[in-house]
Amino acid sequence: MSNTRDLQSPLPSPVFPQGKQWDAKKREGIYESDVTALVRRMLEDESIREDQRRAWERWRNDPEALQR
C-alpha cells in the first residue's frame, strides 16, 4: 500500500465549535494587520494547515484550473 494520498479525494475540512475565538495577538516590533495576525494564528493549528496544504495541492494539480 502506498504512503501517498490521493489529492483528488476530498477529506473533510476541520470543523470548530460555534463561537470559537482565535487568540490573534499581533507581533511586537513590526507592523502586522489584524487579519494577518489572525491567519498566522490559525495556521498554527495543524488541522487547518493540513487542510490548506491539501487544497493548494488539489488546485495546483488540477489541469482544468490551467484552462481558466
mmCIF file of N, CA and C in Angstrom:
data_model
loop_
_atom_site.group_PDB
_atom_site.id
_atom_site.type_symbol
_atom_site.label_atom_id
_atom_site.label_comp_id
_atom_site.label_asym_id
_atom_site.label_seq_id
_atom_site.Cartn_x
_atom_site.Cartn_y
_atom_site.Cartn_z
ATOM 1 N N MET A 1 0.833 -1.170 0.000
ATOM 2 C CA MET A 1 0.000 0.000 0.000
ATOM 3 C C MET A 1 0.883 1.242 0.000
ATOM 4 N N SER A 2 0.526 2.239 -0.745
ATOM 5 C CA SER A 2 1.330 3.446 -0.905
ATOM 6 C C SER A 2 1.096 4.422 0.248
ATOM 7 N N ASN A 3 2.137 5.165 0.584
ATOM 8 C CA ASN A 3 2.015 6.184 1.627
ATOM 9 C C ASN A 3 1.489 7.500 1.077
ATOM 10 N N THR A 4 1.391 7.628 -0.246
ATOM 11 C CA THR A 4 0.904 8.877 -0.828
ATOM 12 C C THR A 4 -0.614 8.896 -0.794
ATOM 13 N N ARG A 5 -1.156 10.085 -0.612
ATOM 14 C CA ARG A 5 -2.609 10.238 -0.580
ATOM 15 C C ARG A 5 -3.111 10.673 -1.940
ATOM 16 N N ASP A 6 -4.323 10.272 -2.251
ATOM 17 C CA ASP A 6 -4.973 10.730 -3.464
ATOM 18 C C ASP A 6 -5.459 12.147 -3.208
ATOM 19 N N LEU A 7 -4.839 13.116 -3.868
ATOM 20 C CA LEU A 7 -5.172 14.514 -3.626
ATOM 21 C C LEU A 7 -6.534 14.892 -4.178
ATOM 22 N N GLN A 8 -7.088 14.075 -5.048
ATOM 23 C CA GLN A 8 -8.391 14.374 -5.625
ATOM 24 C C GLN A 8 -9.539 13.921 -4.727
ATOM 25 N N SER A 9 -9.279 12.974 -3.832
ATOM 26 C CA SER A 9 -10.361 12.528 -2.944
ATOM 27 C C SER A 9 -10.474 13.508 -1.781
ATOM 28 N N PRO A 10 -11.630 14.107 -1.638
ATOM 29 C CA PRO A 10 -11.779 15.132 -0.601
ATOM 30 C C PRO A 10 -11.799 14.536 0.800
ATOM 31 N N LEU A 11 -11.062 15.155 1.681
ATOM 32 C CA LEU A 11 -11.122 14.826 3.092
ATOM 33 C C LEU A 11 -11.922 15.932 3.760
ATOM 34 N N PRO A 12 -12.609 15.632 4.827
ATOM 35 C CA PRO A 12 -13.406 16.682 5.459
ATOM 36 C C PRO A 12 -12.518 17.786 6.030
ATOM 37 N N SER A 13 -12.947 19.014 5.839
ATOM 38 C CA SER A 13 -12.242 20.141 6.421
ATOM 39 C C SER A 13 -12.475 20.154 7.924
ATOM 40 N N PRO A 14 -11.552 20.739 8.670
ATOM 41 C CA PRO A 14 -11.760 20.779 10.125
ATOM 42 C C PRO A 14 -12.997 21.594 10.476
ATOM 43 N N VAL A 15 -13.700 21.140 11.489
ATOM 44 C CA VAL A 15 -14.896 21.833 11.965
ATOM 45 C C VAL A 15 -14.630 22.242 13.410
ATOM 46 N N PHE A 16 -14.873 23.507 13.694
ATOM 47 C CA PHE A 16 -14.647 24.029 15.032
ATOM 48 C C PHE A 16 -15.985 24.381 15.658
ATOM 49 N N PRO A 17 -16.054 24.347 16.972
ATOM 50 C CA PRO A 17 -17.320 24.656 17.637
ATOM 51 C C PRO A 17 -17.763 26.088 17.354
ATOM 52 N N GLN A 18 -19.071 26.282 17.301
ATOM 53 C CA GLN A 18 -19.613 27.613 17.084
ATOM 54 C C GLN A 18 -19.125 28.535 18.196
ATOM 55 N N GLY A 19 -18.708 29.715 17.800
ATOM 56 C CA GLY A 19 -18.220 30.682 18.775
ATOM 57 C C GLY A 19 -16.743 30.555 19.089
ATOM 58 N N LYS A 20 -16.028 29.702 18.338
ATOM 59 C CA LYS A 20 -14.588 29.533 18.558
ATOM 60 C C LYS A 20 -13.901 30.884 18.400
ATOM 61 N N GLN A 21 -13.086 31.249 19.362
ATOM 62 C CA GLN A 21 -12.348 32.509 19.320
ATOM 63 C C GLN A 21 -10.864 32.195 19.133
ATOM 64 N N TRP A 22 -10.254 32.866 18.186
ATOM 65 C CA TRP A 22 -8.820 32.697 17.944
ATOM 66 C C TRP A 22 -8.080 33.811 18.666
ATOM 67 N N ASP A 23 -7.101 33.452 19.442
ATOM 68 C CA ASP A 23 -6.294 34.411 20.168
ATOM 69 C C ASP A 23 -5.242 34.971 19.204
ATOM 70 N N ALA A 24 -5.630 36.011 18.459
ATOM 71 C CA ALA A 24 -4.757 36.568 17.422
ATOM 72 C C ALA A 24 -4.025 37.777 17.971
ATOM 73 N N LYS A 25 -2.860 37.552 18.543
ATOM 74 C CA LYS A 25 -2.052 38.657 19.059
ATOM 75 C C LYS A 25 -1.056 39.088 17.996
ATOM 76 N N LYS A 26 -0.973 40.391 17.809
ATOM 77 C CA LYS A 26 -0.023 40.925 16.839
ATOM 78 C C LYS A 26 1.402 40.786 17.376
ATOM 79 N N ARG A 27 2.344 40.601 16.470
ATOM 80 C CA ARG A 27 3.750 40.539 16.858
ATOM 81 C C ARG A 27 4.239 41.939 17.205
ATOM 82 N N GLU A 28 5.058 42.019 18.199
ATOM 83 C CA GLU A 28 5.585 43.309 18.623
ATOM 84 C C GLU A 28 6.803 43.687 17.781
ATOM 85 N N GLY A 29 6.973 44.980 17.598
ATOM 86 C CA GLY A 29 8.161 45.479 16.916
ATOM 87 C C GLY A 29 8.031 45.587 15.411
ATOM 88 N N ILE A 30 6.965 45.032 14.835
ATOM 89 C CA ILE A 30 6.740 45.133 13.395
ATOM 90 C C ILE A 30 5.270 45.428 13.151
ATOM 91 N N TYR A 31 4.971 45.983 11.970
ATOM 92 C CA TYR A 31 3.575 46.207 11.629
ATOM 93 C C TYR A 31 2.951 44.881 11.220
ATOM 94 N N GLU A 32 1.794 44.586 11.751
ATOM 95 C CA GLU A 32 1.040 43.395 11.367
ATOM 96 C C GLU A 32 -0.435 43.739 11.500
ATOM 97 N N SER A 33 -1.197 43.541 10.433
ATOM 98 C CA SER A 33 -2.627 43.834 10.479
ATOM 99 C C SER A 33 -3.351 42.792 11.328
ATOM 100 N N ASP A 34 -4.579 43.112 11.701
ATOM 101 C CA ASP A 34 -5.397 42.167 12.468
ATOM 102 C C ASP A 34 -5.635 40.889 11.677
ATOM 103 N N VAL A 35 -5.878 41.045 10.383
ATOM 104 C CA VAL A 35 -6.153 39.874 9.534
ATOM 105 C C VAL A 35 -4.913 38.989 9.431
ATOM 106 N N THR A 36 -3.752 39.588 9.222
ATOM 107 C CA THR A 36 -2.515 38.811 9.131
ATOM 108 C C THR A 36 -2.254 38.067 10.431
ATOM 109 N N ALA A 37 -2.472 38.727 11.555
ATOM 110 C CA ALA A 37 -2.275 38.081 12.853
ATOM 111 C C ALA A 37 -3.235 36.907 13.026
ATOM 112 N N LEU A 38 -4.491 37.084 12.596
ATOM 113 C CA LEU A 38 -5.481 36.014 12.705
ATOM 114 C C LEU A 38 -5.097 34.818 11.829
ATOM 115 N N VAL A 39 -4.736 35.076 10.588
ATOM 116 C CA VAL A 39 -4.361 33.984 9.676
ATOM 117 C C VAL A 39 -3.121 33.264 10.189
ATOM 118 N N ARG A 40 -2.129 34.013 10.633
ATOM 119 C CA ARG A 40 -0.908 33.398 11.170
ATOM 120 C C ARG A 40 -1.253 32.498 12.352
ATOM 121 N N ARG A 41 -2.124 32.971 13.220
ATOM 122 C CA ARG A 41 -2.521 32.187 14.398
ATOM 123 C C ARG A 41 -3.298 30.936 13.981
ATOM 124 N N MET A 42 -4.191 31.072 13.018
ATOM 125 C CA MET A 42 -4.978 29.918 12.567
ATOM 126 C C MET A 42 -4.077 28.866 11.931
ATOM 127 N N LEU A 43 -3.063 29.288 11.190
ATOM 128 C CA LEU A 43 -2.178 28.325 10.537
ATOM 129 C C LEU A 43 -1.268 27.600 11.520
ATOM 130 N N GLU A 44 -1.232 28.055 12.747
ATOM 131 C CA GLU A 44 -0.506 27.320 13.777
ATOM 132 C C GLU A 44 -1.266 26.064 14.186
ATOM 133 N N ASP A 45 -2.555 25.995 13.848
ATOM 134 C CA ASP A 45 -3.363 24.804 14.109
ATOM 135 C C ASP A 45 -3.062 23.781 13.013
ATOM 136 N N GLU A 46 -2.580 22.625 13.397
ATOM 137 C CA GLU A 46 -2.157 21.598 12.435
ATOM 138 C C GLU A 46 -3.279 21.180 11.490
ATOM 139 N N SER A 47 -4.516 21.081 11.988
ATOM 140 C CA SER A 47 -5.621 20.630 11.132
ATOM 141 C C SER A 47 -5.910 21.652 10.032
ATOM 142 N N ILE A 48 -5.823 22.936 10.359
ATOM 143 C CA ILE A 48 -6.053 23.969 9.342
ATOM 144 C C ILE A 48 -4.905 23.995 8.346
ATOM 145 N N ARG A 49 -3.680 23.906 8.845
ATOM 146 C CA ARG A 49 -2.515 23.922 7.960
ATOM 147 C C ARG A 49 -2.581 22.759 6.970
ATOM 148 N N GLU A 50 -2.933 21.572 7.434
ATOM 149 C CA GLU A 50 -3.026 20.395 6.560
ATOM 150 C C GLU A 50 -4.156 20.558 5.550
ATOM 151 N N ASP A 51 -5.300 21.097 5.986
ATOM 152 C CA ASP A 51 -6.426 21.320 5.085
ATOM 153 C C ASP A 51 -6.030 22.289 3.969
ATOM 154 N N GLN A 52 -5.349 23.360 4.311
ATOM 155 C CA GLN A 52 -4.936 24.338 3.315
ATOM 156 C C GLN A 52 -3.872 23.777 2.371
ATOM 157 N N ARG A 53 -2.988 22.929 2.900
ATOM 158 C CA ARG A 53 -1.981 22.290 2.049
ATOM 159 C C ARG A 53 -2.650 21.383 1.021
ATOM 160 N N ARG A 54 -3.639 20.600 1.471
ATOM 161 C CA ARG A 54 -4.356 19.713 0.544
ATOM 162 C C ARG A 54 -5.098 20.523 -0.512
ATOM 163 N N ALA A 55 -5.732 21.625 -0.098
ATOM 164 C CA ALA A 55 -6.466 22.457 -1.050
ATOM 165 C C ALA A 55 -5.508 23.039 -2.090
ATOM 166 N N TRP A 56 -4.344 23.495 -1.667
ATOM 167 C CA TRP A 56 -3.348 24.044 -2.595
ATOM 168 C C TRP A 56 -2.883 22.961 -3.573
ATOM 169 N N GLU A 57 -2.604 21.767 -3.074
ATOM 170 C CA GLU A 57 -2.145 20.673 -3.940
ATOM 171 C C GLU A 57 -3.219 20.288 -4.954
ATOM 172 N N ARG A 58 -4.478 20.246 -4.532
ATOM 173 C CA ARG A 58 -5.558 19.935 -5.478
ATOM 174 C C ARG A 58 -5.637 21.000 -6.556
ATOM 175 N N TRP A 59 -5.585 22.258 -6.153
ATOM 176 C CA TRP A 59 -5.668 23.357 -7.125
ATOM 177 C C TRP A 59 -4.469 23.340 -8.066
ATOM 178 N N ARG A 60 -3.277 23.158 -7.510
ATOM 179 C CA ARG A 60 -2.053 23.195 -8.309
ATOM 180 C C ARG A 60 -2.008 22.051 -9.318
ATOM 181 N N ASN A 61 -2.562 20.914 -8.980
ATOM 182 C CA ASN A 61 -2.502 19.739 -9.846
ATOM 183 C C ASN A 61 -3.757 19.552 -10.683
ATOM 184 N N ASP A 62 -4.651 20.530 -10.681
ATOM 185 C CA ASP A 62 -5.889 20.433 -11.429
ATOM 186 C C ASP A 62 -5.660 20.958 -12.847
ATOM 187 N N PRO A 63 -5.651 20.071 -13.856
ATOM 188 C CA PRO A 63 -5.395 20.545 -15.228
ATOM 189 C C PRO A 63 -6.467 21.510 -15.731
ATOM 190 N N GLU A 64 -7.708 21.392 -15.238
ATOM 191 C CA GLU A 64 -8.758 22.306 -15.665
ATOM 192 C C GLU A 64 -8.526 23.725 -15.164
ATOM 193 N N ALA A 65 -7.875 23.855 -14.007
ATOM 194 C CA ALA A 65 -7.599 25.186 -13.459
ATOM 195 C C ALA A 65 -6.666 25.962 -14.371
ATOM 196 N N LEU A 66 -5.822 25.276 -15.106
ATOM 197 C CA LEU A 66 -4.906 25.942 -16.025
ATOM 198 C C LEU A 66 -5.623 26.492 -17.238
ATOM 199 N N GLN A 67 -6.786 25.959 -17.549
ATOM 200 C CA GLN A 67 -7.549 26.398 -18.726
ATOM 201 C C GLN A 67 -8.360 27.646 -18.432
ATOM 202 N N ARG A 68 -8.541 27.998 -17.178
ATOM 203 C CA ARG A 68 -9.400 29.137 -16.805
ATOM 204 C C ARG A 68 -8.719 30.446 -17.029
#
